[in-house]
JSON list of C-alpha atoms in Angstrom, two decimals:
[
{"chain": "A", "resi": 1, "resn": "ALA", "atom": "CA", "xyz": [-0.08, 0.05, 0.04]},
{"chain": "A", "resi": 2, "resn": "GLN", "atom": "CA", "xyz": [1.03, 3.65, -0.68]},
{"chain": "A", "resi": 3, "resn": "THR", "atom": "CA", "xyz": [1.42, 6.04, 2.11]},
{"chain": "A", "resi": 4, "resn": "VAL", "atom": "CA", "xyz": [2.00, 9.84, 1.67]},
{"chain": "A", "resi": 5, "resn": "THR", "atom": "CA", "xyz": [3.36, 12.11, 4.49]},
{"chain": "A", "resi": 6, "resn": "GLN", "atom": "CA", "xyz": [3.21, 15.75, 5.01]},
{"chain": "A", "resi": 7, "resn": "SER", "atom": "CA", "xyz": [5.47, 16.51, 8.00]},
{"chain": "A", "resi": 8, "resn": "GLN", "atom": "CA", "xyz": [4.51, 20.41, 8.29]},
{"chain": "A", "resi": 9, "resn": "PRO", "atom": "CA", "xyz": [0.95, 20.68, 9.81]},
{"chain": "A", "resi": 10, "resn": "GLU", "atom": "CA", "xyz": [1.10, 24.28, 9.51]},
{"chain": "A", "resi": 11, "resn": "MET", "atom": "CA", "xyz": [3.24, 26.93, 7.94]},
{"chain": "A", "resi": 12, "resn": "SER", "atom": "CA", "xyz": [3.13, 30.95, 7.87]},
{"chain": "A", "resi": 13, "resn": "VAL", "atom": "CA", "xyz": [4.95, 33.44, 5.65]},
{"chain": "A", "resi": 14, "resn": "GLN", "atom": "CA", "xyz": [4.80, 37.02, 4.80]},
{"chain": "A", "resi": 15, "resn": "GLU", "atom": "CA", "xyz": [3.33, 38.16, 1.33]},
{"chain": "A", "resi": 16, "resn": "ALA", "atom": "CA", "xyz": [5.60, 38.15, -1.68]},
{"chain": "A", "resi": 17, "resn": "GLU", "atom": "CA", "xyz": [7.98, 35.42, 0.25]},
{"chain": "A", "resi": 18, "resn": "THR", "atom": "CA", "xyz": [8.66, 32.15, -1.44]},
{"chain": "A", "resi": 19, "resn": "VAL", "atom": "CA", "xyz": [7.63, 29.14, 0.91]},
{"chain": "A", "resi": 20, "resn": "THR", "atom": "CA", "xyz": [8.26, 25.27, 0.20]},
{"chain": "A", "resi": 21, "resn": "LEU", "atom": "CA", "xyz": [5.92, 22.54, 1.29]},
{"chain": "A", "resi": 22, "resn": "SER", "atom": "CA", "xyz": [7.30, 19.10, 1.89]},
{"chain": "A", "resi": 23, "resn": "CYS", "atom": "CA", "xyz": [5.86, 15.73, 1.16]},
{"chain": "A", "resi": 24, "resn": "THR", "atom": "CA", "xyz": [7.47, 12.35, 1.18]},
{"chain": "A", "resi": 25, "resn": "TYR", "atom": "CA", "xyz": [5.56, 8.83, -0.38]},
{"chain": "A", "resi": 26, "resn": "ASP", "atom": "CA", "xyz": [6.25, 5.30, 0.04]},
{"chain": "A", "resi": 27, "resn": "THR", "atom": "CA", "xyz": [5.61, 2.96, -2.83]},
{"chain": "A", "resi": 28, "resn": "SER", "atom": "CA", "xyz": [7.00, 0.15, -4.56]},
{"chain": "A", "resi": 29, "resn": "GLU", "atom": "CA", "xyz": [5.26, 1.12, -8.12]},
{"chain": "A", "resi": 30, "resn": "SER", "atom": "CA", "xyz": [7.54, 2.47, -10.61]},
{"chain": "A", "resi": 31, "resn": "ASN", "atom": "CA", "xyz": [4.71, 4.47, -12.80]},
{"chain": "A", "resi": 32, "resn": "TYR", "atom": "CA", "xyz": [2.52, 6.81, -10.91]},
{"chain": "A", "resi": 33, "resn": "TYR", "atom": "CA", "xyz": [1.69, 10.47, -10.67]},
{"chain": "A", "resi": 34, "resn": "LEU", "atom": "CA", "xyz": [1.96, 12.89, -7.89]},
{"chain": "A", "resi": 35, "resn": "PHE", "atom": "CA", "xyz": [-0.50, 15.90, -7.17]},
{"chain": "A", "resi": 36, "resn": "TRP", "atom": "CA", "xyz": [-0.78, 18.87, -5.17]},
{"chain": "A", "resi": 37, "resn": "TYR", "atom": "CA", "xyz": [-4.29, 19.92, -4.39]},
{"chain": "A", "resi": 38, "resn": "LYS", "atom": "CA", "xyz": [-5.42, 23.33, -2.65]},
{"chain": "A", "resi": 39, "resn": "GLN", "atom": "CA", "xyz": [-8.33, 23.76, -0.24]},
{"chain": "A", "resi": 40, "resn": "PRO", "atom": "CA", "xyz": [-9.15, 27.26, 0.45]},
{"chain": "A", "resi": 41, "resn": "PRO", "atom": "CA", "xyz": [-11.47, 28.15, 3.51]},
{"chain": "A", "resi": 42, "resn": "SER", "atom": "CA", "xyz": [-14.37, 27.65, 0.77]},
{"chain": "A", "resi": 43, "resn": "ARG", "atom": "CA", "xyz": [-13.74, 23.92, 1.08]},
{"chain": "A", "resi": 44, "resn": "GLN", "atom": "CA", "xyz": [-13.36, 23.41, -2.71]},
{"chain": "A", "resi": 45, "resn": "MET", "atom": "CA", "xyz": [-10.42, 20.99, -3.70]},
{"chain": "A", "resi": 46, "resn": "ILE", "atom": "CA", "xyz": [-8.44, 22.73, -6.49]},
{"chain": "A", "resi": 47, "resn": "LEU", "atom": "CA", "xyz": [-5.66, 21.00, -8.45]},
{"chain": "A", "resi": 48, "resn": "VAL", "atom": "CA", "xyz": [-2.49, 22.94, -8.17]},
{"chain": "A", "resi": 49, "resn": "ILE", "atom": "CA", "xyz": [0.10, 21.07, -10.01]},
{"chain": "A", "resi": 50, "resn": "ARG", "atom": "CA", "xyz": [0.49, 17.23, -11.51]},
{"chain": "A", "resi": 51, "resn": "GLN", "atom": "CA", "xyz": [3.91, 15.49, -11.92]},
{"chain": "A", "resi": 52, "resn": "GLU", "atom": "CA", "xyz": [4.14, 12.28, -14.09]},
{"chain": "A", "resi": 53, "resn": "ALA", "atom": "CA", "xyz": [6.86, 10.11, -12.20]},
{"chain": "A", "resi": 54, "resn": "TYR", "atom": "CA", "xyz": [8.41, 8.92, -15.57]},
{"chain": "A", "resi": 55, "resn": "LYS", "atom": "CA", "xyz": [9.09, 12.69, -16.48]},
{"chain": "A", "resi": 56, "resn": "GLN", "atom": "CA", "xyz": [12.43, 13.95, -14.83]},
{"chain": "A", "resi": 57, "resn": "GLN", "atom": "CA", "xyz": [11.50, 17.62, -15.80]},
{"chain": "A", "resi": 58, "resn": "ASN", "atom": "CA", "xyz": [9.94, 19.21, -12.59]},
{"chain": "A", "resi": 59, "resn": "ALA", "atom": "CA", "xyz": [6.29, 20.46, -13.57]},
{"chain": "A", "resi": 60, "resn": "THR", "atom": "CA", "xyz": [5.60, 24.10, -13.08]},
{"chain": "A", "resi": 61, "resn": "GLU", "atom": "CA", "xyz": [2.52, 26.24, -13.12]},
{"chain": "A", "resi": 62, "resn": "ASN", "atom": "CA", "xyz": [3.01, 29.99, -12.91]},
{"chain": "A", "resi": 63, "resn": "ARG", "atom": "CA", "xyz": [4.14, 30.69, -9.46]},
{"chain": "A", "resi": 64, "resn": "PHE", "atom": "CA", "xyz": [3.97, 26.83, -8.59]},
{"chain": "A", "resi": 65, "resn": "SER", "atom": "CA", "xyz": [6.96, 24.58, -9.23]},
{"chain": "A", "resi": 66, "resn": "VAL", "atom": "CA", "xyz": [7.79, 21.10, -7.50]},
{"chain": "A", "resi": 67, "resn": "ASN", "atom": "CA", "xyz": [11.04, 19.54, -6.74]},
{"chain": "A", "resi": 68, "resn": "PHE", "atom": "CA", "xyz": [10.55, 15.87, -7.82]},
{"chain": "A", "resi": 69, "resn": "GLN", "atom": "CA", "xyz": [13.02, 13.56, -6.22]},
{"chain": "A", "resi": 70, "resn": "LYS", "atom": "CA", "xyz": [11.98, 9.85, -7.35]},
{"chain": "A", "resi": 71, "resn": "ALA", "atom": "CA", "xyz": [15.11, 8.02, -5.85]},
{"chain": "A", "resi": 72, "resn": "ALA", "atom": "CA", "xyz": [14.40, 9.85, -2.47]},
{"chain": "A", "resi": 73, "resn": "LYS", "atom": "CA", "xyz": [10.61, 9.63, -2.98]},
{"chain": "A", "resi": 74, "resn": "SER", "atom": "CA", "xyz": [10.30, 13.33, -2.23]},
{"chain": "A", "resi": 75, "resn": "PHE", "atom": "CA", "xyz": [7.82, 15.95, -3.81]},
{"chain": "A", "resi": 76, "resn": "SER", "atom": "CA", "xyz": [7.77, 19.32, -2.65]},
{"chain": "A", "resi": 77, "resn": "LEU", "atom": "CA", "xyz": [5.98, 22.44, -3.77]},
{"chain": "A", "resi": 78, "resn": "LYS", "atom": "CA", "xyz": [7.52, 25.74, -3.90]},
{"chain": "A", "resi": 79, "resn": "ILE", "atom": "CA", "xyz": [5.42, 28.84, -4.28]},
{"chain": "A", "resi": 80, "resn": "SER", "atom": "CA", "xyz": [7.19, 31.89, -5.27]},
{"chain": "A", "resi": 81, "resn": "ASP", "atom": "CA", "xyz": [5.79, 35.48, -4.85]},
{"chain": "A", "resi": 82, "resn": "SER", "atom": "CA", "xyz": [3.13, 34.38, -2.48]},
{"chain": "A", "resi": 83, "resn": "GLN", "atom": "CA", "xyz": [-0.34, 36.06, -2.35]},
{"chain": "A", "resi": 84, "resn": "LEU", "atom": "CA", "xyz": [-2.86, 36.29, 0.22]},
{"chain": "A", "resi": 85, "resn": "GLY", "atom": "CA", "xyz": [-5.01, 34.29, -1.78]},
{"chain": "A", "resi": 86, "resn": "ASP", "atom": "CA", "xyz": [-2.63, 31.25, -1.39]},
{"chain": "A", "resi": 87, "resn": "THR", "atom": "CA", "xyz": [-3.57, 30.95, 1.91]},
{"chain": "A", "resi": 88, "resn": "ALA", "atom": "CA", "xyz": [-5.22, 27.46, 2.16]},
{"chain": "A", "resi": 89, "resn": "MET", "atom": "CA", "xyz": [-4.57, 23.62, 3.06]},
{"chain": "A", "resi": 90, "resn": "TYR", "atom": "CA", "xyz": [-2.48, 22.06, 0.82]},
{"chain": "A", "resi": 91, "resn": "PHE", "atom": "CA", "xyz": [-2.56, 18.36, -0.02]},
{"chain": "A", "resi": 92, "resn": "CYS", "atom": "CA", "xyz": [-0.10, 16.17, -1.34]},
{"chain": "A", "resi": 93, "resn": "ALA", "atom": "CA", "xyz": [-1.44, 12.99, -3.40]},
{"chain": "A", "resi": 94, "resn": "PHE", "atom": "CA", "xyz": [-0.26, 9.81, -4.92]},
{"chain": "A", "resi": 95, "resn": "MET", "atom": "CA", "xyz": [-2.02, 8.07, -7.83]},
{"chain": "A", "resi": 96, "resn": "LYS", "atom": "CA", "xyz": [-0.88, 4.36, -9.19]},
{"chain": "A", "resi": 97, "resn": "LEU", "atom": "CA", "xyz": [-0.95, 4.38, -12.91]},
{"chain": "A", "resi": 98, "resn": "GLY", "atom": "CA", "xyz": [-3.45, 1.81, -14.23]},
{"chain": "A", "resi": 99, "resn": "GLY", "atom": "CA", "xyz": [-6.44, 0.08, -12.84]},
{"chain": "A", "resi": 100, "resn": "ALA", "atom": "CA", "xyz": [-8.47, 2.25, -10.53]},
{"chain": "A", "resi": 101, "resn": "GLN", "atom": "CA", "xyz": [-7.56, 5.90, -10.32]},
{"chain": "A", "resi": 102, "resn": "LYS", "atom": "CA", "xyz": [-7.21, 5.97, -6.37]},
{"chain": "A", "resi": 103, "resn": "LEU", "atom": "CA", "xyz": [-5.70, 8.95, -4.79]},
{"chain": "A", "resi": 104, "resn": "VAL", "atom": "CA", "xyz": [-3.82, 8.63, -1.75]},
{"chain": "A", "resi": 105, "resn": "PHE", "atom": "CA", "xyz": [-3.49, 11.90, 0.09]},
{"chain": "A", "resi": 106, "resn": "GLY", "atom": "CA", "xyz": [-1.23, 13.29, 2.89]},
{"chain": "A", "resi": 107, "resn": "GLN", "atom": "CA", "xyz": [-2.54, 14.75, 6.12]},
{"chain": "A", "resi": 108, "resn": "GLY", "atom": "CA", "xyz": [-2.40, 18.11, 4.72]},
{"chain": "A", "resi": 109, "resn": "THR", "atom": "CA", "xyz": [-0.35, 21.40, 5.52]},
{"chain": "A", "resi": 110, "resn": "ARG", "atom": "CA", "xyz": [-2.23, 24.41, 6.56]},
{"chain": "A", "resi": 111, "resn": "LEU", "atom": "CA", "xyz": [-0.46, 27.62, 4.82]},
{"chain": "A", "resi": 112, "resn": "THR", "atom": "CA", "xyz": [-1.18, 31.00, 5.93]},
{"chain": "A", "resi": 113, "resn": "ILE", "atom": "CA", "xyz": [0.13, 34.13, 4.14]},
{"chain": "A", "resi": 114, "resn": "ASN", "atom": "CA", "xyz": [0.29, 37.34, 6.07]},
{"chain": "A", "resi": 115, "resn": "PRO", "atom": "CA", "xyz": [-0.03, 40.50, 5.03]},
{"chain": "B", "resi": 1, "resn": "ILE", "atom": "CA", "xyz": [-22.07, 25.69, -15.35]},
{"chain": "B", "resi": 2, "resn": "ALA", "atom": "CA", "xyz": [-20.63, 22.34, -15.83]},
{"chain": "B", "resi": 3, "resn": "GLY", "atom": "CA", "xyz": [-19.10, 20.62, -12.61]},
{"chain": "B", "resi": 4, "resn": "ILE", "atom": "CA", "xyz": [-20.07, 18.37, -9.65]},
{"chain": "B", "resi": 5, "resn": "THR", "atom": "CA", "xyz": [-23.13, 19.08, -7.45]},
{"chain": "B", "resi": 6, "resn": "GLN", "atom": "CA", "xyz": [-23.54, 17.58, -3.95]},
{"chain": "B", "resi": 7, "resn": "ALA", "atom": "CA", "xyz": [-26.58, 17.37, -1.78]},
{"chain": "B", "resi": 8, "resn": "PRO", "atom": "CA", "xyz": [-27.24, 18.22, 0.92]},
{"chain": "B", "resi": 9, "resn": "THR", "atom": "CA", "xyz": [-24.41, 20.82, 1.91]},
{"chain": "B", "resi": 10, "resn": "SER", "atom": "CA", "xyz": [-24.69, 19.82, 5.39]},
{"chain": "B", "resi": 11, "resn": "GLN", "atom": "CA", "xyz": [-26.89, 17.42, 7.45]},
{"chain": "B", "resi": 12, "resn": "ILE", "atom": "CA", "xyz": [-27.29, 16.39, 11.30]},
{"chain": "B", "resi": 13, "resn": "LEU", "atom": "CA", "xyz": [-28.30, 12.97, 11.64]},
{"chain": "B", "resi": 14, "resn": "ALA", "atom": "CA", "xyz": [-29.23, 10.80, 14.54]},
{"chain": "B", "resi": 15, "resn": "ALA", "atom": "CA", "xyz": [-27.37, 7.57, 14.90]},
{"chain": "B", "resi": 16, "resn": "GLY", "atom": "CA", "xyz": [-29.12, 4.54, 13.48]},
{"chain": "B", "resi": 17, "resn": "ARG", "atom": "CA", "xyz": [-30.58, 6.42, 10.76]},
{"chain": "B", "resi": 18, "resn": "ARG", "atom": "CA", "xyz": [-30.23, 5.89, 7.04]},
{"chain": "B", "resi": 19, "resn": "MET", "atom": "CA", "xyz": [-28.92, 8.67, 4.98]},
{"chain": "B", "resi": 20, "resn": "THR", "atom": "CA", "xyz": [-28.11, 9.04, 1.26]},
{"chain": "B", "resi": 21, "resn": "LEU", "atom": "CA", "xyz": [-25.76, 11.79, 0.04]},
{"chain": "B", "resi": 22, "resn": "ARG", "atom": "CA", "xyz": [-26.26, 12.71, -3.62]},
{"chain": "B", "resi": 23, "resn": "CYS", "atom": "CA", "xyz": [-23.66, 13.30, -6.34]},
{"chain": "B", "resi": 24, "resn": "THR", "atom": "CA", "xyz": [-24.18, 14.38, -9.85]},
{"chain": "B", "resi": 25, "resn": "GLN", "atom": "CA", "xyz": [-21.79, 15.48, -12.62]},
{"chain": "B", "resi": 26, "resn": "ASP", "atom": "CA", "xyz": [-22.61, 16.96, -15.93]},
{"chain": "B", "resi": 27, "resn": "MET", "atom": "CA", "xyz": [-19.22, 16.40, -17.42]},
{"chain": "B", "resi": 28, "resn": "ARG", "atom": "CA", "xyz": [-19.86, 13.16, -18.98]},
{"chain": "B", "resi": 29, "resn": "HIS", "atom": "CA", "xyz": [-16.69, 11.48, -16.83]},
{"chain": "B", "resi": 30, "resn": "ASN", "atom": "CA", "xyz": [-16.44, 7.94, -16.72]},
{"chain": "B", "resi": 31, "resn": "ALA", "atom": "CA", "xyz": [-15.01, 7.54, -13.30]},
{"chain": "B", "resi": 32, "resn": "MET", "atom": "CA", "xyz": [-16.37, 8.95, -9.95]},
{"chain": "B", "resi": 33, "resn": "TYR", "atom": "CA", "xyz": [-15.18, 8.60, -6.40]},
{"chain": "B", "resi": 34, "resn": "TRP", "atom": "CA", "xyz": [-16.31, 9.44, -2.72]},
{"chain": "B", "resi": 35, "resn": "TYR", "atom": "CA", "xyz": [-13.84, 10.77, -0.05]},
{"chain": "B", "resi": 36, "resn": "ARG", "atom": "CA", "xyz": [-14.20, 11.58, 3.38]},
{"chain": "B", "resi": 37, "resn": "GLN", "atom": "CA", "xyz": [-12.08, 14.32, 4.99]},
{"chain": "B", "resi": 38, "resn": "ASP", "atom": "CA", "xyz": [-11.43, 14.23, 8.67]},
{"chain": "B", "resi": 39, "resn": "LEU", "atom": "CA", "xyz": [-8.87, 16.65, 10.65]},
{"chain": "B", "resi": 40, "resn": "GLY", "atom": "CA", "xyz": [-5.23, 15.22, 10.65]},
{"chain": "B", "resi": 41, "resn": "LEU", "atom": "CA", "xyz": [-5.95, 12.53, 8.26]},
{"chain": "B", "resi": 42, "resn": "GLY", "atom": "CA", "xyz": [-6.42, 14.09, 4.81]},
{"chain": "B", "resi": 43, "resn": "LEU", "atom": "CA", "xyz": [-8.86, 12.61, 2.34]},
{"chain": "B", "resi": 44, "resn": "ARG", "atom": "CA", "xyz": [-9.63, 8.91, 2.24]},
{"chain": "B", "resi": 45, "resn": "LEU", "atom": "CA", "xyz": [-11.31, 7.01, -0.40]},
{"chain": "B", "resi": 46, "resn": "ILE", "atom": "CA", "xyz": [-14.41, 5.20, 0.21]},
{"chain": "B", "resi": 47, "resn": "HIS", "atom": "CA", "xyz": [-15.81, 3.83, -2.83]},
{"chain": "B", "resi": 48, "resn": "TYR", "atom": "CA", "xyz": [-15.06, 4.41, -6.61]},
{"chain": "B", "resi": 49, "resn": "SER", "atom": "CA", "xyz": [-16.64, 3.62, -9.91]},
{"chain": "B", "resi": 50, "resn": "ASN", "atom": "CA", "xyz": [-14.63, 3.27, -13.03]},
{"chain": "B", "resi": 51, "resn": "THR", "atom": "CA", "xyz": [-17.76, 3.46, -15.18]},
{"chain": "B", "resi": 52, "resn": "ALA", "atom": "CA", "xyz": [-21.41, 3.27, -15.21]},
{"chain": "B", "resi": 53, "resn": "GLY", "atom": "CA", "xyz": [-22.62, -0.14, -13.77]},
{"chain": "B", "resi": 54, "resn": "THR", "atom": "CA", "xyz": [-19.39, -1.02, -11.74]},
{"chain": "B", "resi": 55, "resn": "THR", "atom": "CA", "xyz": [-18.13, -0.04, -8.28]},
{"chain": "B", "resi": 56, "resn": "GLY", "atom": "CA", "xyz": [-15.21, -0.95, -5.96]},
{"chain": "B", "resi": 57, "resn": "LYS", "atom": "CA", "xyz": [-14.12, -0.56, -2.51]},
{"chain": "B", "resi": 58, "resn": "GLY", "atom": "CA", "xyz": [-11.81, 2.20, -1.27]},
{"chain": "B", "resi": 59, "resn": "GLU", "atom": "CA", "xyz": [-9.49, 2.71, 1.70]},
{"chain": "B", "resi": 60, "resn": "VAL", "atom": "CA", "xyz": [-12.50, 2.92, 4.15]},
{"chain": "B", "resi": 61, "resn": "PRO", "atom": "CA", "xyz": [-15.57, 1.23, 2.66]},
{"chain": "B", "resi": 62, "resn": "ASP", "atom": "CA", "xyz": [-17.09, -0.30, 5.87]},
{"chain": "B", "resi": 63, "resn": "GLY", "atom": "CA", "xyz": [-20.54, 1.23, 6.68]},
{"chain": "B", "resi": 64, "resn": "TYR", "atom": "CA", "xyz": [-20.95, 2.70, 3.31]},
{"chain": "B", "resi": 65, "resn": "SER", "atom": "CA", "xyz": [-22.46, 1.65, 0.01]},
{"chain": "B", "resi": 66, "resn": "VAL", "atom": "CA", "xyz": [-22.72, 2.88, -3.69]},
{"chain": "B", "resi": 67, "resn": "SER", "atom": "CA", "xyz": [-24.51, 2.49, -6.93]},
{"chain": "B", "resi": 68, "resn": "ARG", "atom": "CA", "xyz": [-23.82, 3.80, -10.33]},
{"chain": "B", "resi": 69, "resn": "ALA", "atom": "CA", "xyz": [-26.97, 3.29, -12.29]},
{"chain": "B", "resi": 70, "resn": "ASN", "atom": "CA", "xyz": [-25.82, 5.97, -14.98]},
{"chain": "B", "resi": 71, "resn": "THR", "atom": "CA", "xyz": [-23.03, 8.09, -16.03]},
{"chain": "B", "resi": 72, "resn": "ASP", "atom": "CA", "xyz": [-24.08, 11.15, -14.01]},
{"chain": "B", "resi": 73, "resn": "ASP", "atom": "CA", "xyz": [-25.06, 10.05, -10.66]},
{"chain": "B", "resi": 74, "resn": "PHE", "atom": "CA", "xyz": [-22.97, 8.36, -7.67]},
{"chain": "B", "resi": 75, "resn": "PRO", "atom": "CA", "xyz": [-25.01, 8.41, -4.61]},
{"chain": "B", "resi": 76, "resn": "LEU", "atom": "CA", "xyz": [-23.40, 7.30, -1.23]},
{"chain": "B", "resi": 77, "resn": "THR", "atom": "CA", "xyz": [-25.64, 5.55, 1.42]},
{"chain": "B", "resi": 78, "resn": "LEU", "atom": "CA", "xyz": [-25.12, 5.03, 5.09]},
{"chain": "B", "resi": 79, "resn": "ALA", "atom": "CA", "xyz": [-27.27, 2.29, 6.05]},
{"chain": "B", "resi": 80, "resn": "SER", "atom": "CA", "xyz": [-27.21, 2.89, 9.92]},
{"chain": "B", "resi": 81, "resn": "ALA", "atom": "CA", "xyz": [-25.18, 6.11, 10.62]},
{"chain": "B", "resi": 82, "resn": "VAL", "atom": "CA", "xyz": [-22.65, 6.00, 13.52]},
{"chain": "B", "resi": 83, "resn": "PRO", "atom": "CA", "xyz": [-20.90, 8.94, 15.21]},
{"chain": "B", "resi": 84, "resn": "SER", "atom": "CA", "xyz": [-17.50, 7.98, 13.68]},
{"chain": "B", "resi": 85, "resn": "GLN", "atom": "CA", "xyz": [-19.33, 8.69, 10.21]},
{"chain": "B", "resi": 86, "resn": "THR", "atom": "CA", "xyz": [-19.31, 12.55, 11.19]},
{"chain": "B", "resi": 87, "resn": "SER", "atom": "CA", "xyz": [-16.99, 14.02, 8.60]},
{"chain": "B", "resi": 88, "resn": "VAL", "atom": "CA", "xyz": [-16.92, 16.06, 5.25]},
{"chain": "B", "resi": 89, "resn": "TYR", "atom": "CA", "xyz": [-17.62, 13.98, 2.37]},
{"chain": "B", "resi": 90, "resn": "PHE", "atom": "CA", "xyz": [-16.49, 14.90, -1.18]},
{"chain": "B", "resi": 91, "resn": "CYS", "atom": "CA", "xyz": [-17.77, 13.26, -4.51]},
{"chain": "B", "resi": 92, "resn": "ALA", "atom": "CA", "xyz": [-15.06, 13.65, -7.30]},
{"chain": "B", "resi": 93, "resn": "SER", "atom": "CA", "xyz": [-14.91, 12.63, -11.01]},
{"chain": "B", "resi": 94, "resn": "SER", "atom": "CA", "xyz": [-12.48, 12.03, -13.74]},
{"chain": "B", "resi": 95, "resn": "PRO", "atom": "CA", "xyz": [-12.58, 11.55, -17.20]},
{"chain": "B", "resi": 96, "resn": "ASN", "atom": "CA", "xyz": [-11.16, 8.11, -17.06]},
{"chain": "B", "resi": 97, "resn": "SER", "atom": "CA", "xyz": [-9.57, 5.86, -14.73]},
{"chain": "B", "resi": 98, "resn": "GLY", "atom": "CA", "xyz": [-5.95, 4.60, -14.80]},
{"chain": "B", "resi": 99, "resn": "ARG", "atom": "CA", "xyz": [-4.49, 7.44, -16.79]},
{"chain": "B", "resi": 100, "resn": "GLY", "atom": "CA", "xyz": [-3.36, 10.02, -14.36]},
{"chain": "B", "resi": 101, "resn": "ASP", "atom": "CA", "xyz": [-6.53, 12.28, -15.14]},
{"chain": "B", "resi": 102, "resn": "GLU", "atom": "CA", "xyz": [-7.25, 15.14, -12.79]},
{"chain": "B", "resi": 103, "resn": "GLN", "atom": "CA", "xyz": [-10.07, 14.41, -10.41]},
{"chain": "B", "resi": 104, "resn": "PHE", "atom": "CA", "xyz": [-12.45, 17.16, -10.15]},
{"chain": "B", "resi": 105, "resn": "PHE", "atom": "CA", "xyz": [-14.21, 17.69, -6.68]},
{"chain": "B", "resi": 106, "resn": "GLY", "atom": "CA", "xyz": [-17.65, 18.80, -5.67]},
{"chain": "B", "resi": 107, "resn": "PRO", "atom": "CA", "xyz": [-18.27, 21.21, -2.88]},
{"chain": "B", "resi": 108, "resn": "GLY", "atom": "CA", "xyz": [-18.57, 18.79, -0.09]},
{"chain": "B", "resi": 109, "resn": "THR", "atom": "CA", "xyz": [-21.17, 17.66, 2.36]},
{"chain": "B", "resi": 110, "resn": "ARG", "atom": "CA", "xyz": [-20.69, 18.12, 6.08]},
{"chain": "B", "resi": 111, "resn": "LEU", "atom": "CA", "xyz": [-22.13, 15.29, 8.04]},
{"chain": "B", "resi": 112, "resn": "THR", "atom": "CA", "xyz": [-22.78, 15.25, 11.69]},
{"chain": "B", "resi": 113, "resn": "VAL", "atom": "CA", "xyz": [-23.96, 12.09, 13.29]},
{"chain": "B", "resi": 114, "resn": "LEU", "atom": "CA", "xyz": [-25.23, 12.40, 17.01]}
]
């Protein structure tokens, strides 16, 4: 079974700073996807970024980028030039390729951006 | 507006009662999912359906049942609710299963079992 661990329950930074959220996972699979989802106070789950394990290049989406270290089973999210609207719970998630598309989530990191 | 709707938004339920949470999507997605969210545990998969007419068990299926009679609807039923089923429930869908497709989530249902 796969497990996903987010070791930072809470983080807080000032607006415009850069922040990195950590995520590690455990799996024996070689083909999989990794995701970061954002959950603002509205409770809506929003996809931030996705990484295919077979791609060595780190995914980027505007101010959001990942540092994917496959051998270390690490998948951190970097938010550059943080904005007040980035305040949310952030969840790291794992999905095995093939079969049922089950997402396995980490416990979440509550990120607060201060003005 | 295309997306996923869930009903009710919130519900308080007496223990032992039967409850069905409704989920409807209009994106013609093949795959649908039910998750529960609990503080400190993230989201955990309850049941899923890869396509209409099929269902499967997730990580925490006990006490829950689902059906998938058509593409759009995926109701979740608690046959006899217990306090440990107090949670926020999310329905999600994806175009297909097994390909790493993004899962789109509904707004959630907050359920309290007393």
